């Protein structure tokens, strides 16, 4: 016995502007679509529940193709610095947090972004010492590729002035040679973060619950997330996902990217690529090839304009990256590689060309921001998809133009160009780095403008996407990234009954209406997990 969905604008996303009048679902699947009369006539006796959409707009379930689900929950639980517009505002918030925190307890805050401040001078160790001499303090940059710590945090971590900078990491110093509290990239940051008080299983589970509830409210029915290397390692984090999603029934389709450092753990636990359950499945091997633009650690082929002494950081040499990709192939796995700078992107293409994936598998190039035309020509003939974050355009511009040479920006953030070249693209947020809301990502892809209304500049007008193309990033694109294009991402017979229902027809209104749209209902496997009002009724 199933459910009839009708009385709304139902976009299939199979073709542009294609709609159906009604949908019939049963056992978590779409059994059929068509006119209301056809569905009633064909399935009348089997329909035991009716979902009146009340004029709202139904889409295939939106999926975030790249995020960190536990990290997003942490952001919601911790002091959030991401909306603060000055270093003074950040310092004031941290100072207040210190007054409310017992002496000796760690304070971890998330999301500072000096590019959004009126003055971009960084907050460093000595300033943190002034406001917090007794609490270890860590402030993580919005990109999570840099942090600043105070003296107490360094002391708790056993870090002295003669600490040696690790390969692939950056440790900042004042002009006088003293540590300034800045640590960039995991090899350096882990010198501090590894000494945080033990993360309990309860904390990870609470972060997951918080993140999933927020995802539902934003219309997300699934995500591709990378968390397994952190929070006590592979098994505890996987167990947290199982408990919250499967045992507690907080349904969300979670594809788990597997950090290269826990690949062996996955294998020893008896799992492999594509294994798992209906709602939790193991995905590609995740590798970081470089850092971030904001931290000047994304690996470029030319020096940074604002710091000509550096071209960024190669997390791995070409040989080391080759070895990691080869290892993934031994496990019959695709790779998902974080590559923001064009030289990092080039390294990744070199490795994929040397060690292509097993036939039928597709690699991911995550972010694909700073890219040259010659690299695009190489990528378009490879079995790769671009895992892009449209929200990076309003976040990175205009400050990125002061960091990256104009010639390198010609084919960068070029979502329209990628699609026109036949490169499949999936859309994500990189939350907690950016806001999770997929409607903000769609708005960024369509307008290439900042959403606040303070700046009407269009950053790359020729690269704007149509509304259909933008929504496709989060539906058919995300499905294609996990090779589920025949079961997810469309409202069609035989597909999963995952729906995002909005109170606004985003295809018939201006793009600005995206900023006002609300989620009316989120449906996963035919069951509502979030709704603003009651839409379903039992039939007599």
Coordinates of C-alpha atoms in Angstrom, one line a residue:
X1 CA 0.0 0.0 0.0
X2 CA 1.4 3.4 -1.0
X3 CA 1.1 7.1 -1.2
X4 CA -0.3 9.5 -3.9
X5 CA 1.5 12.8 -4.2
X6 CA -0.4 15.5 -6.1
X7 CA -1.7 19.1 -6.3
X8 CA 1.7 20.8 -6.7
X9 CA 4.2 21.6 -9.4
X10 CA 6.3 18.3 -9.7
X11 CA 9.6 18.8 -11.6
X12 CA 11.1 15.5 -12.6
X13 CA 14.6 16.9 -13.5
X14 CA 14.8 14.3 -16.2
X15 CA 14.5 17.1 -18.8
X16 CA 14.3 20.9 -18.5
X17 CA 10.8 22.1 -17.5
X18 CA 9.4 18.5 -17.5
X19 CA 6.6 18.1 -14.9
X20 CA 4.1 15.4 -13.9
X21 CA 0.8 15.8 -12.3
X22 CA 1.0 13.0 -9.8
X23 CA 3.4 10.5 -8.3
X24 CA 2.7 7.1 -6.6
X25 CA 5.3 5.7 -4.1
X26 CA 5.5 2.5 -2.2
X27 CA 8.2 0.8 -0.2
X28 CA 10.5 3.8 -0.5
X29 CA 10.4 3.8 -4.3
X30 CA 8.6 5.7 -7.0
X31 CA 6.3 3.2 -8.5
X32 CA 4.9 5.5 -11.2
X33 CA 4.3 9.0 -12.4
X34 CA 1.7 10.6 -14.7
X35 CA -1.6 12.4 -14.6
X36 CA -3.7 12.3 -11.5
X37 CA -6.4 10.4 -13.3
X38 CA -4.0 7.8 -14.5
X39 CA -2.4 7.2 -11.1
X40 CA -5.8 6.9 -9.4
X41 CA -7.2 4.6 -12.1
X42 CA -4.1 2.4 -12.1
X43 CA -3.3 2.2 -8.4
X44 CA -6.6 3.3 -6.7
X45 CA -7.0 0.3 -4.4
X46 CA -3.3 0.4 -3.4
X47 CA -3.3 4.0 -2.4
X48 CA -3.8 4.2 1.4
X49 CA -2.3 7.7 1.9
X50 CA -2.6 10.9 0.1
X51 CA 0.0 13.8 0.2
X52 CA -1.7 17.0 -0.9
X53 CA 1.2 19.3 -1.9
X54 CA -1.1 22.4 -1.5
X55 CA 0.4 24.1 -4.5
X56 CA 4.0 23.7 -3.4
X57 CA 6.9 22.6 -5.6
X58 CA 8.3 19.1 -5.5
X59 CA 11.9 18.4 -6.7
X60 CA 14.0 15.2 -6.5
X61 CA 15.7 15.1 -3.1
X62 CA 18.6 17.6 -3.0
X63 CA 21.9 16.0 -2.1
X64 CA 25.1 17.8 -0.9
X65 CA 27.9 16.2 -2.9
X66 CA 30.7 17.4 -0.5
X67 CA 30.5 18.2 3.1
X68 CA 31.6 17.1 6.6
X69 CA 28.5 16.0 8.5
X70 CA 30.0 15.7 11.9
X71 CA 32.0 18.9 11.4
X72 CA 28.8 20.7 10.5
X73 CA 27.2 19.5 13.7
X74 CA 30.2 20.7 15.6
X75 CA 29.9 24.1 14.0
X76 CA 26.3 24.3 15.2
X77 CA 27.4 23.3 18.7
X78 CA 30.5 25.5 19.0
X79 CA 31.1 29.2 19.0
X80 CA 30.6 30.3 15.4
X81 CA 32.8 33.1 14.1
X82 CA 31.7 32.8 10.4
X83 CA 29.3 35.8 10.4
X84 CA 31.6 38.2 12.2
X85 CA 32.8 41.2 10.1
X86 CA 35.8 42.4 12.1
X87 CA 38.7 41.0 14.2
X88 CA 37.4 43.1 17.1
X89 CA 34.1 41.3 16.9
X90 CA 35.9 37.9 17.0
X91 CA 38.1 38.9 19.9
X92 CA 35.1 40.2 21.8
X93 CA 33.2 36.9 21.3
X94 CA 36.1 34.8 22.3
X95 CA 36.7 37.0 25.4
X96 CA 33.0 36.5 26.4
X97 CA 33.3 32.8 25.9
X98 CA 36.4 32.7 28.2
X99 CA 34.4 34.4 31.0
X100 CA 31.8 31.6 30.7
X101 CA 34.3 28.8 30.6
X102 CA 36.0 27.2 33.7
X103 CA 39.7 27.9 33.9
X104 CA 41.8 25.3 32.2
X105 CA 39.1 24.0 29.8
X106 CA 39.8 24.2 26.1
X107 CA 37.9 26.7 23.9
X108 CA 37.5 25.8 20.2
X109 CA 35.8 28.3 17.9
X110 CA 35.1 27.9 14.2
X111 CA 34.9 30.0 11.1
X112 CA 37.0 33.2 11.2
X113 CA 37.6 34.7 7.8
X114 CA 39.9 37.7 7.6
X115 CA 38.8 38.4 4.0
X116 CA 35.4 39.4 5.4
X117 CA 36.8 41.8 8.0
X118 CA 37.1 45.5 7.6
X119 CA 40.8 45.1 8.3
X120 CA 42.3 41.7 7.3
X121 CA 45.2 41.7 9.9
X122 CA 45.2 38.3 11.5
X123 CA 44.5 37.6 15.2
X124 CA 47.7 36.0 16.6
X125 CA 48.9 34.3 19.7
X126 CA 49.8 37.4 21.8
X127 CA 46.3 38.9 21.3
X128 CA 44.7 35.6 22.4
X129 CA 47.0 35.5 25.4
X130 CA 45.7 38.9 26.5
X131 CA 42.1 37.8 26.6
X132 CA 42.7 34.2 27.7
X133 CA 45.8 33.5 29.7
X134 CA 44.3 30.5 31.6
X135 CA 42.3 28.6 28.9
X136 CA 43.8 26.9 25.9
X137 CA 42.2 28.5 22.9
X138 CA 42.0 27.4 19.2
X139 CA 40.4 29.5 16.5
X140 CA 39.9 27.5 13.3
X141 CA 39.8 29.4 10.0
X142 CA 36.6 29.0 7.9
X143 CA 38.5 26.8 5.4
X144 CA 39.7 24.5 8.2
X145 CA 43.2 24.6 6.7
X146 CA 44.5 27.0 9.3
X147 CA 44.1 27.7 13.0
X148 CA 45.6 30.1 15.5
X149 CA 46.3 29.0 19.1
X150 CA 47.3 30.8 22.3
X151 CA 50.3 30.1 24.5
X152 CA 48.3 27.9 26.9
X153 CA 47.2 25.7 23.9
X154 CA 50.8 25.3 22.8
X155 CA 51.9 24.4 26.3
X156 CA 49.1 21.8 26.6
X157 CA 50.3 20.4 23.3
X158 CA 54.0 20.3 24.3
X159 CA 54.9 22.7 21.5
X160 CA 58.1 24.8 22.2
X161 CA 59.8 27.5 20.3
X162 CA 62.2 25.1 18.7
X163 CA 59.4 23.0 17.1
X164 CA 60.3 21.7 13.6
X165 CA 57.9 22.5 10.8
X166 CA 56.6 19.2 9.4
X167 CA 56.5 18.4 5.7
X168 CA 53.3 19.6 4.1
X169 CA 52.5 22.0 7.0
X170 CA 53.2 25.6 7.9
X171 CA 54.1 27.0 11.3
X172 CA 53.9 30.7 11.6
X173 CA 56.3 33.0 13.4
X174 CA 56.6 36.7 14.3
X175 CA 59.3 38.7 12.7
X176 CA 61.4 38.2 15.9
X177 CA 61.3 34.5 15.3
X178 CA 58.8 33.6 18.1
X179 CA 55.8 31.4 17.3
X180 CA 52.8 33.5 16.4
X181 CA 50.2 30.7 17.0
X182 CA 49.4 30.1 13.3
X183 CA 49.4 26.5 12.1
X184 CA 48.4 25.6 8.5
X185 CA 47.5 22.2 7.0
X186 CA 46.9 19.0 8.8
X187 CA 50.6 18.0 9.4
X188 CA 51.1 21.2 11.4
X189 CA 47.6 21.7 12.8
X190 CA 47.6 18.2 14.3
X191 CA 50.5 19.1 16.6
X192 CA 47.8 21.1 18.4
X193 CA 44.5 19.4 17.6
X194 CA 45.8 16.0 18.6
X195 CA 46.0 17.2 22.1
X196 CA 42.4 18.3 22.5
X197 CA 40.5 16.6 25.3
X198 CA 39.3 13.2 24.2
X199 CA 36.2 13.3 22.0
X200 CA 33.5 11.1 23.4
X201 CA 31.3 8.9 21.4
X202 CA 28.3 10.8 22.8
X203 CA 29.7 14.0 21.5
X204 CA 30.1 12.7 17.9
X205 CA 26.6 11.2 18.0
X206 CA 25.2 14.6 19.3
X207 CA 27.0 16.4 16.5
X208 CA 25.5 14.0 14.0
X209 CA 21.9 14.4 15.3
X210 CA 22.3 18.1 15.2
X211 CA 23.6 18.1 11.7
X212 CA 21.0 15.7 10.4
X213 CA 18.1 17.7 11.8
X214 CA 19.6 20.9 10.2
X215 CA 20.0 19.0 6.9
X216 CA 16.3 18.0 6.9
X217 CA 15.2 21.5 7.6
X218 CA 17.2 22.7 4.5
X219 CA 15.6 20.1 2.2
X220 CA 18.6 17.7 2.0
X221 CA 17.9 14.0 1.6
X222 CA 21.5 12.9 1.5
X223 CA 25.1 13.9 1.5
X224 CA 28.5 12.7 0.5
X225 CA 30.6 13.3 3.7
X226 CA 34.1 12.9 4.9
X227 CA 34.5 12.3 8.6
X228 CA 36.0 8.9 9.2
X229 CA 39.6 10.0 9.8
X230 CA 38.7 12.3 12.7
X231 CA 36.9 12.0 16.0
X232 CA 38.8 8.9 17.3
X233 CA 39.1 7.2 13.9
X234 CA 37.3 4.9 11.5
X235 CA 35.4 2.5 13.7
X236 CA 34.0 4.9 16.3
X237 CA 32.8 7.3 13.7
X238 CA 31.3 4.6 11.5
X239 CA 29.5 3.2 14.6
X240 CA 28.2 6.7 15.4
X241 CA 26.7 6.9 11.9
X242 CA 25.1 3.5 12.3
X243 CA 23.6 4.3 15.7
X244 CA 22.1 7.6 14.7
X245 CA 21.0 6.9 11.2
X246 CA 20.1 3.2 11.4
X247 CA 19.4 2.3 15.0
X248 CA 17.8 5.6 16.0
X249 CA 16.1 6.1 12.7
X250 CA 17.3 9.6 11.8
X251 CA 17.2 8.7 8.1
X252 CA 19.7 10.4 5.7
X253 CA 21.5 8.9 2.7
X254 CA 25.1 9.2 3.7
X255 CA 27.9 8.3 1.3
X256 CA 31.1 8.1 3.3
X257 CA 34.3 9.2 1.7
X258 CA 37.2 7.3 3.2
X259 CA 40.3 9.3 4.1
X260 CA 43.4 7.6 2.8
X261 CA 44.8 7.1 6.3
X262 CA 41.9 4.9 7.3
X263 CA 41.6 2.9 4.1
X264 CA 43.4 0.0 5.8
X265 CA 40.9 0.2 8.7
X266 CA 38.0 0.0 6.3
X267 CA 39.5 -3.1 4.7
X268 CA 40.3 -4.8 8.0
X269 CA 36.7 -4.3 9.1
X270 CA 35.6 -6.2 6.1
X271 CA 34.2 -3.3 4.1
X272 CA 34.9 -2.2 0.5
X273 CA 33.9 0.5 -1.9
X274 CA 30.2 0.5 -2.4
X275 CA 29.5 -1.8 0.6
X276 CA 27.3 -0.8 3.5
X277 CA 23.5 -0.5 3.9
X278 CA 20.6 1.3 2.3
X279 CA 21.4 4.6 4.0
X280 CA 25.1 4.4 4.8
X281 CA 27.5 3.4 2.0
X282 CA 31.3 3.6 1.6
X283 CA 32.5 5.8 -1.2
X284 CA 35.8 6.9 -2.8
X285 CA 39.2 7.2 -1.1
X286 CA 39.7 10.9 -0.1
X287 CA 43.1 12.6 -0.6
X288 CA 44.1 16.2 0.0
X289 CA 46.5 17.4 -2.7
X290 CA 46.8 21.0 -1.4
X291 CA 45.3 23.5 1.0
X292 CA 43.2 26.7 0.7
X293 CA 43.4 30.0 -1.2
X294 CA 42.6 32.0 2.0
X295 CA 45.5 30.5 3.8
X296 CA 47.8 30.8 0.7
X297 CA 48.3 27.0 0.8
X298 CA 46.4 26.0 -2.4
X299 CA 49.1 24.9 -4.8
X300 CA 49.5 27.2 -7.7
X301 CA 51.7 27.1 -10.8
X302 CA 52.6 30.8 -10.2
X303 CA 53.4 32.7 -7.0
X304 CA 50.6 34.3 -5.0
X305 CA 50.2 38.0 -5.9
X306 CA 49.9 39.0 -2.2
X307 CA 52.7 36.7 -1.0
X308 CA 55.1 36.2 -4.0
X309 CA 57.5 34.1 -1.8
X310 CA 55.1 31.2 -2.0
X311 CA 53.1 29.1 -4.5
X312 CA 51.2 27.2 -1.8
X313 CA 51.7 23.8 -0.3
X314 CA 51.9 20.4 -1.9
X315 CA 50.5 18.0 0.7
X316 CA 52.2 15.2 -1.3
X317 CA 54.9 15.1 -3.9
X318 CA 53.9 13.8 -7.3
X319 CA 55.4 10.4 -6.5
X320 CA 53.6 10.2 -3.1
X321 CA 50.3 11.1 -4.8
X322 CA 50.9 8.5 -7.5
X323 CA 51.4 5.9 -4.7
X324 CA 48.1 6.8 -3.0
X325 CA 46.1 6.6 -6.3
X326 CA 47.7 3.3 -7.1
X327 CA 46.7 2.0 -3.6
X328 CA 43.1 3.0 -4.2
X329 CA 43.2 1.0 -7.5
X330 CA 44.5 -2.1 -5.6
X331 CA 41.3 -1.8 -3.5
X332 CA 39.1 -1.3 -6.6
X333 CA 38.3 2.2 -5.4
X334 CA 37.9 5.6 -7.2
X335 CA 39.6 8.6 -5.6
X336 CA 38.1 11.9 -4.5
X337 CA 41.0 14.4 -4.4
X338 CA 40.8 17.9 -2.9
X339 CA 42.6 20.1 -5.5
X340 CA 42.0 23.9 -5.3
X341 CA 45.1 25.2 -7.0
X342 CA 46.0 24.5 -10.7
X343 CA 49.3 22.8 -9.9
X344 CA 47.6 20.5 -7.4
X345 CA 45.0 19.8 -10.1
X346 CA 47.7 19.0 -12.5
X347 CA 49.3 16.5 -10.1
X348 CA 46.0 14.7 -9.7
X349 CA 45.5 14.4 -13.4
X350 CA 49.0 13.0 -13.8
X351 CA 48.2 10.4 -11.2
X352 CA 44.8 9.4 -12.7
X353 CA 46.4 9.1 -16.2
X354 CA 49.1 6.9 -14.8
X355 CA 46.6 4.8 -12.7
X356 CA 43.1 5.0 -14.3
X357 CA 40.2 3.6 -12.3
X358 CA 38.6 0.3 -12.9
X359 CA 36.2 0.4 -15.9
X360 CA 32.8 1.8 -14.8
X361 CA 34.2 3.8 -11.9
X362 CA 34.6 7.6 -11.8
X363 CA 37.1 9.7 -9.9
X364 CA 36.3 13.0 -8.3
X365 CA 38.2 16.3 -8.5
X366 CA 36.9 18.1 -5.4
X367 CA 36.6 22.0 -5.7
X368 CA 38.3 22.4 -9.1
X369 CA 38.6 26.1 -8.6
X370 CA 41.9 27.4 -10.1
X371 CA 42.1 25.5 -13.4
X372 CA 43.9 26.1 -16.7
X373 CA 42.5 25.4 -20.2
X374 CA 45.1 22.7 -20.9
X375 CA 44.1 20.9 -17.7
X376 CA 40.4 21.1 -18.7
X377 CA 41.2 19.5 -22.1
X378 CA 42.9 16.7 -20.3
X379 CA 40.2 16.2 -17.7
X380 CA 37.3 16.1 -20.2
X381 CA 38.5 12.8 -21.7
X382 CA 39.1 11.1 -18.3
X383 CA 36.5 9.3 -16.2
X384 CA 36.2 12.2 -13.7
X385 CA 33.5 14.4 -12.3
X386 CA 34.1 17.8 -10.8
X387 CA 32.7 18.1 -7.3
X388 CA 32.1 21.9 -7.2
X389 CA 31.0 24.3 -4.5
X390 CA 29.0 27.2 -6.1
X391 CA 29.0 29.1 -2.9
X392 CA 32.8 29.6 -3.2
X393 CA 32.1 32.3 -5.8
X394 CA 30.3 34.8 -3.5
X395 CA 32.7 33.8 -0.7
X396 CA 36.0 34.1 -2.6
X397 CA 35.3 37.2 -4.7
X398 CA 36.6 39.8 -4.9
X399 CA 39.5 39.0 -2.5
X400 CA 40.7 36.1 -4.6
X401 CA 41.7 38.6 -7.4
X402 CA 44.3 40.0 -5.0
X403 CA 45.9 36.6 -4.5
X404 CA 45.7 34.8 -7.9
X405 CA 47.1 36.1 -11.2
X406 CA 44.5 37.3 -13.7
X407 CA 45.6 34.7 -16.3
X408 CA 45.0 31.9 -13.9
X409 CA 41.5 33.1 -13.1
X410 CA 40.3 33.0 -16.8
X411 CA 39.2 29.3 -16.6
X412 CA 38.6 29.2 -12.9
X413 CA 35.3 28.9 -11.0
X414 CA 34.1 28.3 -14.6
X415 CA 31.0 26.1 -13.9
X416 CA 29.3 26.9 -17.2
X417 CA 32.5 26.1 -19.2
X418 CA 32.9 22.8 -17.4
X419 CA 29.3 21.7 -18.3
X420 CA 29.6 22.9 -21.9
X421 CA 32.8 20.8 -22.2
X422 CA 30.8 17.7 -21.2
X423 CA 32.3 17.5 -17.7
X424 CA 29.8 16.1 -15.2
X425 CA 29.5 18.4 -12.2
X426 CA 28.0 17.7 -8.7
X427 CA 27.1 20.5 -6.3
X428 CA 28.0 20.7 -2.6
X429 CA 28.7 23.2 0.1
X430 CA 31.8 22.0 1.9
X431 CA 30.0 22.7 5.1
X432 CA 31.0 23.6 7.7
X433 CA 33.4 25.7 5.5
X434 CA 30.4 27.3 3.9
X435 CA 26.7 27.5 4.7
X436 CA 24.9 24.1 4.2
X437 CA 21.8 25.5 2.6
X438 CA 21.6 24.1 -1.0
X439 CA 19.4 27.0 -2.1
X440 CA 22.3 29.4 -1.4
X441 CA 24.4 27.2 -3.6
X442 CA 21.8 27.3 -6.3
X443 CA 21.5 31.0 -6.0
X444 CA 25.3 31.4 -6.3
X445 CA 25.4 29.2 -9.4
X446 CA 22.6 31.2 -11.1
X447 CA 23.5 34.7 -10.1
X448 CA 27.3 34.6 -9.2
X449 CA 26.5 37.4 -6.8
X450 CA 26.7 37.8 -3.0
X451 CA 23.4 37.0 -1.4
X452 CA 23.4 39.7 1.2
X453 CA 22.4 42.5 -1.2
X454 CA 25.3 44.7 -0.3
X455 CA 27.2 44.1 -3.5
X456 CA 25.4 43.7 -6.9
X457 CA 28.6 42.8 -8.7
X458 CA 28.3 39.7 -10.9
X459 CA 31.5 37.7 -10.7
X460 CA 31.8 36.1 -14.1
X461 CA 28.5 36.7 -15.8
X462 CA 29.3 34.3 -18.7
X463 CA 29.6 31.4 -16.2
X464 CA 26.1 31.8 -14.8
X465 CA 24.1 28.6 -14.9
X466 CA 20.4 28.3 -15.8
X467 CA 18.1 27.3 -12.9
X468 CA 17.8 23.8 -14.4
X469 CA 21.6 23.4 -14.6
X470 CA 22.0 24.7 -11.0
X471 CA 19.4 22.4 -9.5
X472 CA 20.9 19.5 -11.5
X473 CA 24.1 19.9 -9.6
X474 CA 22.3 18.8 -6.5
X475 CA 20.1 16.1 -8.1
X476 CA 21.3 14.3 -11.2
X477 CA 24.9 15.6 -10.6
X478 CA 25.2 14.3 -7.1
X479 CA 23.6 11.0 -8.2
X480 CA 26.1 10.6 -11.0
X481 CA 29.0 11.2 -8.6
X482 CA 28.1 8.0 -6.7
X483 CA 27.1 6.1 -9.9
X484 CA 23.4 6.1 -8.8
X485 CA 22.1 8.1 -11.8
X486 CA 19.6 5.3 -12.6
X487 CA 18.1 5.3 -9.1
X488 CA 18.4 8.8 -7.7
X489 CA 18.3 12.4 -8.8
X490 CA 15.0 12.3 -10.8
X491 CA 11.4 11.8 -10.1
X492 CA 10.9 8.8 -12.4
X493 CA 9.6 5.3 -12.2
X494 CA 11.9 3.0 -10.2
X495 CA 13.8 5.8 -8.5
X496 CA 14.2 6.3 -4.8
X497 CA 11.2 8.2 -3.3
X498 CA 13.4 11.1 -2.1
X499 CA 11.8 14.6 -2.5
X500 CA 12.5 18.2 -1.5
X501 CA 9.3 20.2 -1.4
X502 CA 9.5 24.0 -1.5
X503 CA 7.0 26.7 -0.9
X504 CA 8.2 28.5 -4.0
X505 CA 8.4 27.5 -7.6
X506 CA 12.0 28.4 -8.2
X507 CA 11.7 27.8 -11.9
X508 CA 9.0 30.3 -12.4
X509 CA 10.3 33.1 -10.2
X510 CA 13.4 35.2 -10.2
X511 CA 16.6 33.8 -8.7
X512 CA 16.3 36.2 -5.8
X513 CA 13.2 34.3 -4.6
X514 CA 15.6 31.5 -3.7
X515 CA 16.7 33.6 -0.8
X516 CA 13.1 33.7 0.4
X517 CA 12.1 30.1 -0.3
X518 CA 11.3 27.8 2.5
X519 CA 11.3 24.0 2.8
X520 CA 7.8 22.7 3.2
X521 CA 8.7 19.0 3.4
X522 CA 11.7 16.7 3.2
X523 CA 11.0 13.1 2.2
X524 CA 13.4 10.2 2.3
X525 CA 12.4 6.7 1.1
X526 CA 8.8 7.9 0.9
X527 CA 8.6 9.1 4.5
X528 CA 8.5 12.6 5.7
X529 CA 11.4 13.5 8.0
X530 CA 10.6 17.3 8.1
X531 CA 7.5 19.3 7.3
X532 CA 6.3 22.8 8.1
X533 CA 2.6 21.7 8.2
X534 CA 0.7 18.5 7.8
X535 CA 0.5 17.4 4.1
X536 CA -0.4 13.7 4.3
X537 CA -3.7 12.1 5.3
X538 CA -4.8 8.4 5.6
X539 CA -7.3 7.3 3.1
X540 CA -10.5 5.6 4.3

